[in-house]
Short mmCIF file of C-alpha atoms in Angstrom, two decimals:
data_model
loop_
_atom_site.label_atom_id
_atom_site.label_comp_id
_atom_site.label_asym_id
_atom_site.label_seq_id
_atom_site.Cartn_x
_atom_site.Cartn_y
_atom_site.Cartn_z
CA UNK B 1 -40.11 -6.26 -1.06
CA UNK B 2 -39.66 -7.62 1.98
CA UNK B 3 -36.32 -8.55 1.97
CA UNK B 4 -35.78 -4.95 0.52
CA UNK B 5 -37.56 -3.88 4.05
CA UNK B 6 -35.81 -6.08 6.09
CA UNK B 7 -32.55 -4.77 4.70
CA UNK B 8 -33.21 -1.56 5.32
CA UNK B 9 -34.31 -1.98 8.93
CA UNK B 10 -31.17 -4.13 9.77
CA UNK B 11 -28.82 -1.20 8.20
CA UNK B 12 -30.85 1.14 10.62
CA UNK B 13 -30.62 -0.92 13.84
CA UNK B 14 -27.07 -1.77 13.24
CA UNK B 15 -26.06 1.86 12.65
CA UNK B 16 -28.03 3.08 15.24
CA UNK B 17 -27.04 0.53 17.83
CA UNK B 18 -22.93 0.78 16.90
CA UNK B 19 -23.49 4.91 17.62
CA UNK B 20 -25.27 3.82 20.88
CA UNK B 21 -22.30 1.35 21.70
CA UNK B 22 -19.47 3.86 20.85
CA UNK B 23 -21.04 6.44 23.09
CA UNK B 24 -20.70 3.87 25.79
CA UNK B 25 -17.10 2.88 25.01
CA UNK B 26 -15.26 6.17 23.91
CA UNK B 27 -15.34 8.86 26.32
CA UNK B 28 -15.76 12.47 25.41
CA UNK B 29 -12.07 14.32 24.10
CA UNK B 30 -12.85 16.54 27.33
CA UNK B 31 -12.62 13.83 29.53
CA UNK B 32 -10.27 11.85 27.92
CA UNK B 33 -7.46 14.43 27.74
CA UNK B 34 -7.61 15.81 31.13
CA UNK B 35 -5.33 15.03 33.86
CA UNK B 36 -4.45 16.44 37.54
CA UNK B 37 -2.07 18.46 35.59
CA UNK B 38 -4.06 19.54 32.54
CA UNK B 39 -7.83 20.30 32.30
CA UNK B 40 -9.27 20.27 28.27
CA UNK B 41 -12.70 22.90 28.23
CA UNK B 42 -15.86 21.14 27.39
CA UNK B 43 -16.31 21.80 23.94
CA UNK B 44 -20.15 22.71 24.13
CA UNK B 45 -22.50 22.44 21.65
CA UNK B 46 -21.07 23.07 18.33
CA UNK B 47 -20.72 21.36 14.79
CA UNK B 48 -18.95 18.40 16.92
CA UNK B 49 -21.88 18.05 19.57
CA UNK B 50 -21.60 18.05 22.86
CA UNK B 51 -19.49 14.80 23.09
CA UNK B 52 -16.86 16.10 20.43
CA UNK X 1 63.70 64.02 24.39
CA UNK X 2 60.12 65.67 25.09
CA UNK X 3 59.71 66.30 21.42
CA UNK X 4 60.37 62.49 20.68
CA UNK X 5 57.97 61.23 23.93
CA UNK X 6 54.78 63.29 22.09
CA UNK X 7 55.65 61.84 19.05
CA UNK X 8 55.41 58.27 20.40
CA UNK X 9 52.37 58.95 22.59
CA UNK X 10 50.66 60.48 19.05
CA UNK X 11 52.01 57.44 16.98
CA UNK X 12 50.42 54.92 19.39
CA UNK X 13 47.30 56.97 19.86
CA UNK X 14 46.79 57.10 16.05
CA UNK X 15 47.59 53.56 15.53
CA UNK X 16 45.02 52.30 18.79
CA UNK X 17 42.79 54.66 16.78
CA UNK X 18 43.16 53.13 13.79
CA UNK X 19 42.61 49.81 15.29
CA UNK X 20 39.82 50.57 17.40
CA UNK X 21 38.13 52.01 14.09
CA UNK X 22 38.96 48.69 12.45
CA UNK X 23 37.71 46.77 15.00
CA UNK X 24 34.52 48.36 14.75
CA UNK X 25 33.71 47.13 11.07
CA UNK X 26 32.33 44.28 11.30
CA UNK X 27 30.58 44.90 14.74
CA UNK X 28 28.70 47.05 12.69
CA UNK X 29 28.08 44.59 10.03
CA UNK X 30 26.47 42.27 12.47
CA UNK X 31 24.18 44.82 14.30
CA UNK X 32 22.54 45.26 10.70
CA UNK X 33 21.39 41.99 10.13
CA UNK X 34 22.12 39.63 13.97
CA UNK X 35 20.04 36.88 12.59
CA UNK X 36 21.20 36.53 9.11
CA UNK X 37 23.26 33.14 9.91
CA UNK X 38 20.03 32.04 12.24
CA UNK X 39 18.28 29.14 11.48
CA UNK X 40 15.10 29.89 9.29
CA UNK X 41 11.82 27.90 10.08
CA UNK X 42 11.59 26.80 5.69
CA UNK X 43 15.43 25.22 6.51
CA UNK X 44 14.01 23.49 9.76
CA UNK X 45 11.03 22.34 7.85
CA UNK X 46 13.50 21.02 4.64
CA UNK X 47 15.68 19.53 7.26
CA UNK X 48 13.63 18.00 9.68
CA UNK X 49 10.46 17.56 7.46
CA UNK X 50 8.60 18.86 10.61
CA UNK X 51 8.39 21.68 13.67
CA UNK X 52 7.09 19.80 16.83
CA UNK X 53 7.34 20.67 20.53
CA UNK X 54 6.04 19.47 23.81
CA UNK X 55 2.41 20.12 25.31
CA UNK X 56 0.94 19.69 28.27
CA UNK X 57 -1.99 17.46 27.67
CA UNK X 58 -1.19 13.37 27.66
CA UNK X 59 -1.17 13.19 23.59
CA UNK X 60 1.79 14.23 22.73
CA UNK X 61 0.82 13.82 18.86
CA UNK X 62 -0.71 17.11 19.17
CA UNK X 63 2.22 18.60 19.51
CA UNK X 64 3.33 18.64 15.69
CA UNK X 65 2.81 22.34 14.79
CA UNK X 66 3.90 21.50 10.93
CA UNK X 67 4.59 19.16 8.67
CA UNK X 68 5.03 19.40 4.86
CA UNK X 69 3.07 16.34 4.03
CA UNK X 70 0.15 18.23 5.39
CA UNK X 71 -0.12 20.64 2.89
CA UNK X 72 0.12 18.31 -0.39
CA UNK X 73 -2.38 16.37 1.27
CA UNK X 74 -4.39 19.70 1.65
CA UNK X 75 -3.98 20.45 -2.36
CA UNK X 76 -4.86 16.88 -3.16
CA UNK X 77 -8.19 17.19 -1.10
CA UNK X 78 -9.02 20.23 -2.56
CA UNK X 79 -7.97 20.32 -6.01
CA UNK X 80 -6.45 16.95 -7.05
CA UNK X 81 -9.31 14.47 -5.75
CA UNK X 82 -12.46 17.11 -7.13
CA UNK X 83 -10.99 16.57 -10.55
CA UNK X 84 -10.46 12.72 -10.34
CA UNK X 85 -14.12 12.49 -8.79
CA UNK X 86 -15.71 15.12 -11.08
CA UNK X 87 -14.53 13.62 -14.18
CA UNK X 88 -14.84 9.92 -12.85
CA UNK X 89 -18.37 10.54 -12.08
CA UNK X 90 -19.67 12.98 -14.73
CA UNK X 91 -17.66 10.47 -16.96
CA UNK X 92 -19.38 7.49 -16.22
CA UNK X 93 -22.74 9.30 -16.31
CA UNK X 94 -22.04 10.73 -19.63
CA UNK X 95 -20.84 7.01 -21.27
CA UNK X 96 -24.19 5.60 -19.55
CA UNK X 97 -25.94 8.55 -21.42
CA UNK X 98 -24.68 7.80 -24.76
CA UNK X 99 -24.56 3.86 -24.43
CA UNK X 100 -28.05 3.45 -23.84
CA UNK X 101 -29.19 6.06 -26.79
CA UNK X 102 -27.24 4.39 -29.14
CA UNK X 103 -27.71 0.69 -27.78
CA UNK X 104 -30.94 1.09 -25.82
CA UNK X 105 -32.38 -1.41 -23.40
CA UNK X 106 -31.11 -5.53 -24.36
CA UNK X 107 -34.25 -6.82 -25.07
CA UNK X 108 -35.23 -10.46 -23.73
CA UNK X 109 -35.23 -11.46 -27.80
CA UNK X 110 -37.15 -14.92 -27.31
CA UNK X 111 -39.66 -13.33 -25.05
CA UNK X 112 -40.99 -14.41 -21.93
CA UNK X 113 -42.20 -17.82 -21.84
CA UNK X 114 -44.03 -17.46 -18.39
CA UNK X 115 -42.20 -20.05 -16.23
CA UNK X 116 -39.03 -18.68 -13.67
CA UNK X 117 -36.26 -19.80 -12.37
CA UNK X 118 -35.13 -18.77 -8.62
CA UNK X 119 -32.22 -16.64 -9.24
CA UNK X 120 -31.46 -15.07 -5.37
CA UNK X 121 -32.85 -16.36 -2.31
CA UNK X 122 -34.65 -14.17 0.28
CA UNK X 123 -31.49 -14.06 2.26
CA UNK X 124 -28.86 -12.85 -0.83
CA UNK X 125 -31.31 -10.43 -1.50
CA UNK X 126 -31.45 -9.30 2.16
CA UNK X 127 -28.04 -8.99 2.02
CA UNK X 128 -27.96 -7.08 -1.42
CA UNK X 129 -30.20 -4.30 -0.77
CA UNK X 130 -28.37 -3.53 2.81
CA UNK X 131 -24.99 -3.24 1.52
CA UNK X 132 -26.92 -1.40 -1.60
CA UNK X 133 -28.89 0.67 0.65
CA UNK X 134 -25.98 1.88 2.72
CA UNK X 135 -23.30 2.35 0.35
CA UNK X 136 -25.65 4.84 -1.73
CA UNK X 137 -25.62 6.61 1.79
CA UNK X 138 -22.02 6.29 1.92
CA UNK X 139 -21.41 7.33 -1.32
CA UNK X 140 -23.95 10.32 -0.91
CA UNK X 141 -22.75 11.61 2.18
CA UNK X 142 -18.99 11.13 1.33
CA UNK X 143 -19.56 13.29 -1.80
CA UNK X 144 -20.65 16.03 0.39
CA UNK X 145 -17.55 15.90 2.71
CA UNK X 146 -15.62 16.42 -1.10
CA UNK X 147 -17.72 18.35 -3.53
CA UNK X 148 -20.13 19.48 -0.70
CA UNK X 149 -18.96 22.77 -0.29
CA UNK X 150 -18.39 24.08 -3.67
CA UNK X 151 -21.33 23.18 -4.79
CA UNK X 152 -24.31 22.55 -2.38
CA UNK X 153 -23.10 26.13 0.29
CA UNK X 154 -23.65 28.56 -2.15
CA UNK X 155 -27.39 26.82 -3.03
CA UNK X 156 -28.56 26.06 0.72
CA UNK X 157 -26.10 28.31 2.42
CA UNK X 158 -24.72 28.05 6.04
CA UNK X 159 -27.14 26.84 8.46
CA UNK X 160 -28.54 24.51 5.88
CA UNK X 161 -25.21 23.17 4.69
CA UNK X 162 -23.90 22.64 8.17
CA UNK X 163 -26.97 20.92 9.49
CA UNK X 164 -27.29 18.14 6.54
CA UNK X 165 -23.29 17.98 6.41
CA UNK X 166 -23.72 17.18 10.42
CA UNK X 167 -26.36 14.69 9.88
CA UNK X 168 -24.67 12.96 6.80
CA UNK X 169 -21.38 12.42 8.23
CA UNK X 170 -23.12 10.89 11.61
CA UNK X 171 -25.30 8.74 8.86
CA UNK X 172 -21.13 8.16 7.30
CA UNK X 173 -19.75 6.68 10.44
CA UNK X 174 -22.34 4.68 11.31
CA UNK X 175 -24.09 3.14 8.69
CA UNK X 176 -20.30 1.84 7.78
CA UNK X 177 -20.78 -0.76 10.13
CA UNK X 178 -24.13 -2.54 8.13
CA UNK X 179 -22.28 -1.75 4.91
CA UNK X 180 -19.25 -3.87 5.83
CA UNK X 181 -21.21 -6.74 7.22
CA UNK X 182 -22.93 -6.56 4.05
CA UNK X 183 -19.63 -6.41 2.08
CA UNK X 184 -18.20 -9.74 4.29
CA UNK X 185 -21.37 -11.45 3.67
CA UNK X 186 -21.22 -10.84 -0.08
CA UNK X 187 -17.38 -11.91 -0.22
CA UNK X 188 -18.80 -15.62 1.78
CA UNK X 189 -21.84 -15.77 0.41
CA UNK X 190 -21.11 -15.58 -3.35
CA UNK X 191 -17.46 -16.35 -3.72
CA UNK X 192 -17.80 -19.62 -5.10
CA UNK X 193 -19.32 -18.68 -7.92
CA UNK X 194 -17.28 -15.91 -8.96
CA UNK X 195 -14.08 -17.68 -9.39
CA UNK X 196 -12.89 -16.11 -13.03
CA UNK X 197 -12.34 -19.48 -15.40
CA UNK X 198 -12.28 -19.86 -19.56
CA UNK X 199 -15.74 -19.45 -19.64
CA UNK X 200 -15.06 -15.76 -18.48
CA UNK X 201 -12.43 -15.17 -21.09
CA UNK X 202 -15.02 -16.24 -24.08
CA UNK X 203 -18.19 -14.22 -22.75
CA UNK X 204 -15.80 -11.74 -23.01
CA UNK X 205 -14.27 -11.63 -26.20
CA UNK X 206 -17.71 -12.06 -27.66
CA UNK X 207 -18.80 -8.33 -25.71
CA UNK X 208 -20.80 -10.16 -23.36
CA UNK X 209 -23.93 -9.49 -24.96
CA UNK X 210 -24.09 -6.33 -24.05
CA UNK X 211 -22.08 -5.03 -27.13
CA UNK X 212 -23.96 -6.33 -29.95
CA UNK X 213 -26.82 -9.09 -29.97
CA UNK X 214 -24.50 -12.03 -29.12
CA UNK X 215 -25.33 -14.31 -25.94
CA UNK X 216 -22.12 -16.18 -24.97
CA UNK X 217 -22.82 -18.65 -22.23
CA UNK X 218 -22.25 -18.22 -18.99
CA UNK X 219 -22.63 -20.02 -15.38
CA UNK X 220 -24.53 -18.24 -12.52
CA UNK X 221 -22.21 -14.69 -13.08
CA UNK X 222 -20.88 -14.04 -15.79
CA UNK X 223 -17.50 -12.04 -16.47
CA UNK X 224 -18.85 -8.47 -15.97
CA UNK X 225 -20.54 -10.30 -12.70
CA UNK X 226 -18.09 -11.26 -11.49
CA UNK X 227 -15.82 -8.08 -11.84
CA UNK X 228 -18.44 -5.96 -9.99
CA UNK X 229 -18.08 -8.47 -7.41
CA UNK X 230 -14.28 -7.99 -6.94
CA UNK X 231 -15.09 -4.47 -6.80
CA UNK X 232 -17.57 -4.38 -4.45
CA UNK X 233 -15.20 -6.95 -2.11
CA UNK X 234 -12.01 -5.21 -2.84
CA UNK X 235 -13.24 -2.05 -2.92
CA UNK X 236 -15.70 -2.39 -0.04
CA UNK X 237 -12.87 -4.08 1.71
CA UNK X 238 -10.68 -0.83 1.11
CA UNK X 239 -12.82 2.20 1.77
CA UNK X 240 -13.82 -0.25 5.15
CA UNK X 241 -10.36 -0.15 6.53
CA UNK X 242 -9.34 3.22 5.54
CA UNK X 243 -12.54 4.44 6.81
CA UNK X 244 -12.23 3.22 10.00
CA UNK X 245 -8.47 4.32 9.77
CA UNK X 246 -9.99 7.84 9.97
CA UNK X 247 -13.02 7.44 12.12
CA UNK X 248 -10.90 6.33 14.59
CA UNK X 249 -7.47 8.33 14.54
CA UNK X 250 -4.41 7.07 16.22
CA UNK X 251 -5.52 4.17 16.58
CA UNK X 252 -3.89 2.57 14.16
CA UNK X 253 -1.73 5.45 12.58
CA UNK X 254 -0.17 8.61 12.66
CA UNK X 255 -1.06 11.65 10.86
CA UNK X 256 0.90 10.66 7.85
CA UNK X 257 -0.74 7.47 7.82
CA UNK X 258 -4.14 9.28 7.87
CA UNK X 259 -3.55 11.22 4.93
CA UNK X 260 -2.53 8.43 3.32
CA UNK X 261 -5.78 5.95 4.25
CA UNK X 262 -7.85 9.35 3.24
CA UNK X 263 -6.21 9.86 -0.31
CA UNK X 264 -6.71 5.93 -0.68
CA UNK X 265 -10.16 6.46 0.77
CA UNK X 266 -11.45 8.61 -1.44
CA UNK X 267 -9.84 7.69 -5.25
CA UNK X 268 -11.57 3.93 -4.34
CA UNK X 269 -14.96 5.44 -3.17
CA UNK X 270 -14.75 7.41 -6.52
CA UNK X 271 -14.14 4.72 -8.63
CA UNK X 272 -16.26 2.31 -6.69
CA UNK X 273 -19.65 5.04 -6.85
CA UNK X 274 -18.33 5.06 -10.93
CA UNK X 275 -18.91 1.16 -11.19
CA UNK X 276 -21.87 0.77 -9.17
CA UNK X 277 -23.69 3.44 -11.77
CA UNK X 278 -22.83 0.80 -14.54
CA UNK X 279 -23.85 -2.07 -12.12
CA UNK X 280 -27.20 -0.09 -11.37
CA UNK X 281 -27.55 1.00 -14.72
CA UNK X 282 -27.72 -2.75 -16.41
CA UNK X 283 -29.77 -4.05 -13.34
CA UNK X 284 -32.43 -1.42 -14.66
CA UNK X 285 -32.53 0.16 -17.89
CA UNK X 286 -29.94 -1.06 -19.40
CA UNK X 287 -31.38 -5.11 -19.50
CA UNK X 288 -34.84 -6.18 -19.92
CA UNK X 289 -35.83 -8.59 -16.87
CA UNK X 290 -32.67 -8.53 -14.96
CA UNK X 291 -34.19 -6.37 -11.96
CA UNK X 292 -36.19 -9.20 -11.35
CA UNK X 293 -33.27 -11.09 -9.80
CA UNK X 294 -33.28 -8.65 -7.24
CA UNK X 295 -36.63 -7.78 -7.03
CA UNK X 296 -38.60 -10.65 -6.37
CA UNK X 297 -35.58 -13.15 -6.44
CA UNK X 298 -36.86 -15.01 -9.40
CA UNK X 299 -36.17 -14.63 -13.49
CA UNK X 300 -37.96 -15.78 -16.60
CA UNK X 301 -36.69 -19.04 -17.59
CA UNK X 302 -35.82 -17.71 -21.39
CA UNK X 303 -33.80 -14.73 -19.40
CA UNK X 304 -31.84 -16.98 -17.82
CA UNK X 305 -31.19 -19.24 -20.89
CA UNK X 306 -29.89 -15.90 -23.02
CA UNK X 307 -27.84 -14.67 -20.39
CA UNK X 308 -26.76 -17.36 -17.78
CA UNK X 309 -27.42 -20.69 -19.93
CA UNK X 310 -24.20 -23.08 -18.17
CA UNK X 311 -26.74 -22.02 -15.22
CA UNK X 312 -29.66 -23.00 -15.67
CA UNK X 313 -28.32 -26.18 -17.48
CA UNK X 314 -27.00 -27.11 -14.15
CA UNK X 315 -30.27 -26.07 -12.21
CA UNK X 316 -32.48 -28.32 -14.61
CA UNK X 317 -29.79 -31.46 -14.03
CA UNK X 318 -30.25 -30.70 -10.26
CA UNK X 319 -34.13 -30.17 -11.07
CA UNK X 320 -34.19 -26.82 -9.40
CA UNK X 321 -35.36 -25.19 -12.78
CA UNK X 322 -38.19 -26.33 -15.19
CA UNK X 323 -37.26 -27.72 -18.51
CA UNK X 324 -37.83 -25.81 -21.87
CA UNK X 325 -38.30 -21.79 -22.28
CA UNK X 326 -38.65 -20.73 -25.28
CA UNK X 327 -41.42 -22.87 -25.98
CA UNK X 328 -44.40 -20.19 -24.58
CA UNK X 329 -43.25 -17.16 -25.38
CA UNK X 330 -45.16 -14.01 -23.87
CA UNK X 331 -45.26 -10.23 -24.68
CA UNK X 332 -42.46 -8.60 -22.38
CA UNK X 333 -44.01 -5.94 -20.06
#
């Protein structure tokens, strides 16, 4: 049981700290796509999220 | 003289008539149809394979407006792969079904004689129930992205659907990463005992105990084992790297390849969910005793002797394992 426990609070801490990580490293497609010559709309809050 | 100028003028004015009236055929012919010789966008598509352009924005990928490939990809994903998964699935379910009515659970026939033998140490079973944990996540929330809308919409209906479809695939991407740490620590962790050898080939021609009452020896996994380990490393080890093909695109691929790591994707995670029903179908019903292995990491001694007895020969030479079994039997629970 508790490695059963353990197991499931690594999978959660892992998953949740790779989403934290990733939201650091990748930028939104807004920002990422937009140059001096091009702007990309924020893509609000739809099925994507904000950060789609 | 006059009479022979007007009949020139009239014979060249009938024959520039003529001509201009000539003329004038196929000018007509072309104002009725201008674009009949044009290029059609079908031929472009059959020549090129593709209609792309330029955009302004830095990825110029997005500038592919069509491609063929795109739309057998389409048909697989929604035809082709809900067949293959359907009947993969339902199939396995249904053998399950009708193996254990006609087999039932295999019984632990000497009994239990009380004393156990450690089977899976705190750590392998750590390791077991996070990859098991996550893939049934995986395999939950990836059935959604396929089957998800033909089946669970019409029941929950929009807001519902969208919500739990938004949540699973967040719980897809991420709980990917624990699932293939779990995956490489399975393929270190146990890969020296699941090399296939002769042993193998005899526990299998005798039905591994499972078909009939036989108990062919066998070291610490047996044949059937050790396939569901090959699956779970090979097949982990696919869905991993087309997965991450797709949750990060262009990265590593073009569209085409995409489709590609999806289709791949997909038939594996099928076939994988398939096996791991049979693998969590004998871990429970299917065999008396053997969720102990996982569940508290140790097995009755006569268990291991029935099903695993090159083992536990080599754990009593090592004195790891008491001697004896059968000696004290005890009701099974």
């Amino acid at each position: 049981m508790k490695a059963f426990v353990a197991a499931l609070l690594f999978a959660a801490i892992a998953a949740v700290g790779m989403s934290i990580l990733l939201n650091i490293i990748q930028e939104p497609s807004s920002v990422a796509f937009t140059t001096s010559g091009a702007r990309v709309g924020d893509p609000g809050n739809n099925l994507v999220g904000p950060n789609g | 003289m006059a009479s022979l100028g007007r009949f020139i003028r009239l014979t060249v004015g009938a024959c520039a008539f003529l001509l201009v009236i000539a003329a004038s055929v196929p000018c007509n012919a072309q104002q009725v149809n201008p674009t009949a010789s044009s290029v059609k966008e079908q031929q472009l598509l059959q020549e090129l394979n593709r209609i792309q352009g330029r955009v302004s924005i830095p990825d110029q990928r997005s500038g592919v407006l069509e491609q063929p490939a795109g739309r057998d990809w389409r048909e697989f994903r929604n035809v082709t792969l809900r067949w293959i998964g359907g009947i993969t699935i339902i199939g396995m379910i249904a053998v399950l079904v009708i193996f254990y009515l006609t087999r039932g659970m295999v019984r632990l026939e000497s009994g239990r004689s009380g004393r156990t033998i450690v089977r899976f140490s705190a750590f392998e079973r750590f390791v077991h129930w996070m990859t098991a944990t996550c893939f049934i996540v995986l395999a939950i929330s990836g059935l959604n992205i396929t089957f998800g809308r033909p089946l669970l919409l019409p029941l929950v209906g929009f807001e519902a659907f969208s919500e739990w479809s938004q949540w699973a695939k967040y719980a897809h991407n991420y709980l990917s990463f624990p699932f293939t740490i779990g995956v490489a620590l399975i393929f270190l962790m146990w890969i020296a005992g699941n090399i296939p050898n002769k042993v193998d080939v005899d526990w299998l021609k005798r039905g591994g105990g499972i078909v009939g009452h036989d108990h062919p020896p066998a070291y610490r996994f047996n044949a059937g084992q050790k396939a569901i380990y090959w699956i779970v490393v090979i097949g982990g080890g696919a869905v991993a790297v087309t997965g991450y093909e797709l949750m990060f695109p262009f990265y590593l691929s073009g569209i085409e390849g995409m489709q590609l790591a999806q289709i791949v994707h997909s038939i594996v995670a099928v076939l994988f969910i398939a096996a791991m029903l049979g693998h969590i179908y004998i871990g429970t019903i299917g065999m008396e005793g053997a969720f102990d292995a996982m569940g508290t990491g140790d097995v009755d001694l006569n268990w291991a002797k029935e099903h695993h007895s090159l083992w536990v020969e080599e754990e009593q030479a090592k004195g790891h394992a008491p001697s004896g079994g059968t000696s004290r039997p005890v009701a099974a629970e």
